[in-house]
Coordinates of C-alpha atoms in Angstrom, one line a residue:
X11 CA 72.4 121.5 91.1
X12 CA 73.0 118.2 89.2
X13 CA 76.5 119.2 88.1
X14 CA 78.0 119.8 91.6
X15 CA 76.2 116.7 92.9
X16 CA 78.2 114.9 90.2
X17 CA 81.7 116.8 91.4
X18 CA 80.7 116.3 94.9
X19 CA 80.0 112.6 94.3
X20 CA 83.1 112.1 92.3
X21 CA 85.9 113.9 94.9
X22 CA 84.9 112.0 97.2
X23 CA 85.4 108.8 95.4
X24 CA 88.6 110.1 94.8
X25 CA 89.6 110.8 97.8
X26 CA 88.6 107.4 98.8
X27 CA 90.5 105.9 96.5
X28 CA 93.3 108.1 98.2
X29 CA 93.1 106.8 101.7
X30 CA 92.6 103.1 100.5
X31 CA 96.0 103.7 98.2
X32 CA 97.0 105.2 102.0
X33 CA 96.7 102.0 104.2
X34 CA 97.9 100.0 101.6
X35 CA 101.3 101.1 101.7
X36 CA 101.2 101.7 104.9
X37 CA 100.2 98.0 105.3
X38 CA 102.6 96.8 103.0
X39 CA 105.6 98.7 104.5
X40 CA 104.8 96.9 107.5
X41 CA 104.3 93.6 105.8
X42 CA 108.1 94.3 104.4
X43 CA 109.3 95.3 108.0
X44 CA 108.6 92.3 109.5
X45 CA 109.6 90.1 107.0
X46 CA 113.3 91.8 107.5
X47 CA 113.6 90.4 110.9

């Protein structure tokens, strides 16, 4: 039960990591957008 708490625990960082990674692009695309006007 320990070990799949320790996967569980661990995609989910991942996957957090993911969606920060996500909106930062995102972000920064529209950082460099607006700077080309």
């Amino acid at each position: 039960a320990r070990k799949t708490a320790t996967i569980v625990s661990v995609s989910f960082s991942a996957l957090v990591v993911l969606i920060i990674a996500v909106a930062a692009s995102f972000f920064v695309k529209k950082k460099i957008e607006e700077k080309r006007k």
